[in-house]
Amino acid sequence: MKETVQKLYASEKVQKAMRFIEQDADHVLEQQIELTLIPAYSNHEKQKADRFREMIEEMGYETVQDEVFNTFAVIPGPENSPVVMVSAHLDTVFPMDTELKLRRDGSRICIPGICDDTRGCAEVLAILRAMKEADIRPACTLIIGGDVGEEGVGNFAGMRHIFVKQNRKVDAFISIDGCGNSLTYGAMSDVQYRITFRGPGGHSSGAFGLVNPIMCMGRTIARIEEERVPADPFTIFNVSVVTGGTGVTSIASECSMTMDVRSADAGIMQAFHDRCLQIARECAEEEYRRWEDVRRTRMEKGEKLRFDPEARIEISTEEFSGSIGGIQDENCEIVTILKNAFEVSGMTPELRSLSSTDANIPLSLGIPAATIGSGGASGGTHDISEWYDPTDAWKGVQKNLLCVLALTGAEGITEPLISKTQTE
């Protein structure tokens, strides 16, 4: 297999593409910045998707954009050849009113969303441009572009639309996401949800002794923080957003907290999710008991309470994102092909068994899939301080082009290395 990848890499056309990628580095960065400055919070990607589509079509490729704004170029291969899909996600974690202002700090470019995953989108464009420049046609069908809804609130909307609603069959899927030499071949199971606490609400003085949703939520967070999860299988949890309250002299009537729970084991993920909800319910009862003496004392003094002393905190939950992961052996076909492409490119793959990316959905359906990092370096991901350093980033584009062509093959040079297992 490695000999085939070496033959592909040494071919005249691929070497021409590699030289072009180095020369094209500034253009790739320009497109990356342009796309980053278009707001694209999950489920609000239309403007960015439309500009991404224009950029593909400006190269002479035809595009397909579906009703949720997944945007792809389809390059058909020979009949009955394998089908490979390559994608970067168009959405970011940043709400539409986030200030998207470019700031430079030495070699770093700072804009929310500059890396995750707008760099991936720019590299998709760069790969298409290099293939066009070197007159490379894949030896099987290649579907390549950008999808929507990868981030938490998006709930993998784009991937679900493609692989579940449209029941798209592909023999291999690659997500370009993150920076560096990462090669992720497994997917974590995850769930994101909101727990809401409700009570009657009242005046902080006049209703003192009434159950307080914010205090109940605080107790819940403190209790969850004391929980322990296994290191193996890898499991994480996070309280990510808290909201609520109406005024400084008010007992709130409602507040909420959002949680992110992930695990390599779907059963452990579900069990911890259930445990968090149990803690919330226990804390609601504790909140009622906490103020019993205050209510009793006020009533014993003959005070007429201006609130219902029997009021309880009501708990409701809303699950807004989640997926079941999938595990592959690190020596399976798709990972072996990609490892060889990394190595022939002069890079050592940093193998990761688990993550949560667009590859989750195809992996959960048994479709061979992996996530590879883009060129350059980054930091502050998912924070407004997010930055990207493009130093030698073209090397990552070269590596990713070779990864794609190793799977698809190139007409007149090599046949596809990926087996036709899903599209029979």
Coordinates of C-alpha atoms in Angstrom, one line a residue, residues 7-174:
K7 CA 4.0 6.3 -6.6
L8 CA 1.1 8.7 -6.4
Y9 CA 3.1 11.3 -4.6
A10 CA 6.0 11.1 -7.0
S11 CA 3.8 11.4 -10.1
E12 CA 4.3 14.5 -12.3
K13 CA 0.7 15.7 -11.8
V14 CA 0.7 15.4 -8.0
Q15 CA 4.1 17.1 -7.8
K16 CA 2.7 20.0 -9.9
A17 CA -0.2 20.2 -7.4
M18 CA 2.2 20.2 -4.5
R19 CA 4.2 23.1 -5.9
F20 CA 1.0 25.0 -6.7
I21 CA -0.2 24.6 -3.1
E22 CA 2.9 26.2 -1.7
Q23 CA 2.6 29.1 -4.1
D24 CA -1.2 29.4 -3.3
A25 CA -0.7 29.8 0.4
D26 CA -1.5 33.5 0.6
H27 CA -4.7 33.0 -1.4
V28 CA -5.8 30.2 0.9
L29 CA -5.3 32.4 3.9
E30 CA -7.2 35.3 2.2
Q31 CA -10.2 33.0 1.6
Q32 CA -10.0 31.7 5.2
I33 CA -10.2 35.2 6.6
E34 CA -13.0 36.2 4.2
L35 CA -15.1 33.2 5.2
T36 CA -14.3 33.7 8.9
L37 CA -15.7 37.3 8.8
I38 CA -19.1 35.9 7.7
P39 CA -21.2 35.0 10.8
A40 CA -22.1 31.3 10.8
Y41 CA -23.5 30.2 14.1
S42 CA -24.9 26.7 13.9
N43 CA -28.2 26.6 12.1
H44 CA -27.5 30.1 10.6
E45 CA -24.9 29.2 7.9
K46 CA -26.7 30.3 4.7
Q47 CA -24.6 33.4 4.0
K48 CA -21.4 31.6 4.5
A49 CA -22.5 28.6 2.6
D50 CA -23.6 30.8 -0.3
R51 CA -20.2 32.5 -0.5
F52 CA -18.4 29.1 -0.1
R53 CA -20.5 27.8 -3.0
E54 CA -19.5 30.8 -5.1
M55 CA -15.8 30.2 -4.4
I56 CA -16.1 26.6 -5.6
E57 CA -18.0 27.6 -8.7
E58 CA -15.4 30.3 -9.5
M59 CA -13.0 27.4 -10.1
G60 CA -15.3 25.8 -12.6
Y61 CA -16.7 23.1 -10.5
E62 CA -20.5 22.4 -10.3
T63 CA -22.0 22.4 -6.8
V64 CA -24.9 20.9 -5.1
Q65 CA -26.5 22.7 -2.1
D66 CA -29.3 21.0 -0.2
E67 CA -32.1 22.5 1.8
V68 CA -30.0 22.7 5.0
F69 CA -27.1 24.4 3.1
N70 CA -24.7 21.5 2.9
T71 CA -22.6 22.6 -0.1
F72 CA -20.5 20.1 -2.1
A73 CA -18.8 19.7 -5.4
V74 CA -19.4 16.2 -6.9
I75 CA -16.7 14.9 -9.2
P76 CA -18.0 11.6 -10.7
G77 CA -15.8 8.7 -11.2
P78 CA -16.1 5.5 -13.3
E79 CA -19.3 3.6 -12.9
N80 CA -19.3 1.2 -9.9
S81 CA -16.2 2.9 -8.4
P82 CA -16.0 3.7 -4.7
V83 CA -17.4 6.9 -3.3
V84 CA -15.3 9.1 -1.0
M85 CA -16.7 12.2 0.8
V86 CA -14.5 15.0 2.2
S87 CA -15.9 17.8 4.3
A88 CA -15.2 20.7 6.6
H89 CA -17.9 22.3 8.7
L90 CA -19.2 25.8 7.9
D91 CA -20.6 26.6 11.3
T92 CA -18.9 28.0 14.3
V93 CA -19.8 28.1 18.0
F94 CA -20.2 31.9 18.1
P95 CA -23.6 33.6 18.1
M96 CA -24.5 35.8 15.2
D97 CA -24.0 39.0 17.2
T98 CA -20.3 38.1 18.1
E99 CA -17.9 40.8 16.9
L100 CA -15.8 39.3 14.1
K101 CA -12.9 41.7 14.0
L102 CA -9.5 40.8 12.7
R103 CA -6.6 41.4 15.0
R104 CA -2.9 40.4 14.4
D105 CA -0.5 39.3 17.1
G106 CA 2.8 38.6 15.5
S107 CA 2.3 35.8 13.1
R108 CA -1.1 35.0 14.7
I109 CA -4.4 36.0 13.2
C110 CA -7.1 36.4 15.8
I111 CA -10.8 36.2 14.9
P112 CA -13.4 34.0 16.5
G113 CA -13.8 31.0 14.2
I114 CA -10.6 31.5 12.3
C115 CA -9.6 27.9 12.9
D116 CA -12.6 25.8 13.9
D117 CA -13.4 25.1 11.2
T118 CA -13.0 27.8 8.7
R119 CA -9.4 26.7 8.1
G120 CA -10.8 23.3 7.1
C121 CA -13.2 25.1 4.6
A122 CA -10.3 27.0 3.1
E123 CA -8.3 23.8 2.7
V124 CA -11.2 22.1 0.9
L125 CA -11.1 25.0 -1.6
A126 CA -7.3 24.7 -1.8
I127 CA -7.5 21.0 -2.6
L128 CA -10.0 21.6 -5.3
R129 CA -7.9 24.4 -6.8
A130 CA -4.7 22.3 -6.8
M131 CA -6.5 19.4 -8.5
K132 CA -7.8 21.8 -11.2
E133 CA -4.4 23.4 -11.7
A134 CA -2.6 20.0 -12.1
D135 CA -5.4 18.4 -14.1
I136 CA -6.0 15.7 -11.6
R137 CA -9.2 13.7 -11.7
P138 CA -9.9 11.2 -8.9
A139 CA -10.2 7.6 -10.0
C140 CA -13.5 7.2 -8.1
T141 CA -16.4 9.5 -7.2
L142 CA -15.3 12.4 -4.9
I143 CA -17.9 14.5 -3.0
I144 CA -16.1 17.4 -1.4
G145 CA -17.2 20.6 0.3
G146 CA -18.7 22.0 3.5
D147 CA -21.5 20.9 5.8
V148 CA -23.6 22.6 8.5
G149 CA -24.5 22.1 12.1
E150 CA -21.3 20.3 13.4
E151 CA -21.1 22.2 16.7
G152 CA -23.1 21.5 19.8
V153 CA -26.4 23.3 19.1
G154 CA -26.2 22.2 15.5
N155 CA -26.6 18.6 16.6
F156 CA -24.7 17.4 13.5
A157 CA -27.6 18.6 11.4
G158 CA -25.7 18.5 8.1
M159 CA -24.3 15.0 8.7
R160 CA -27.7 13.7 9.8
H161 CA -29.3 15.2 6.7
I162 CA -26.8 13.5 4.5
F163 CA -26.4 10.1 6.1
V164 CA -29.8 9.6 7.8
K165 CA -32.4 11.6 5.9
Q166 CA -30.8 11.2 2.4
N167 CA -29.3 7.8 3.3
R168 CA -26.2 8.7 1.4
K169 CA -23.9 5.8 0.9
V170 CA -20.1 6.4 0.8
D171 CA -17.2 4.1 1.2
A172 CA -15.0 6.5 3.1
F173 CA -15.6 9.9 4.9
I174 CA -12.9 12.4 5.9

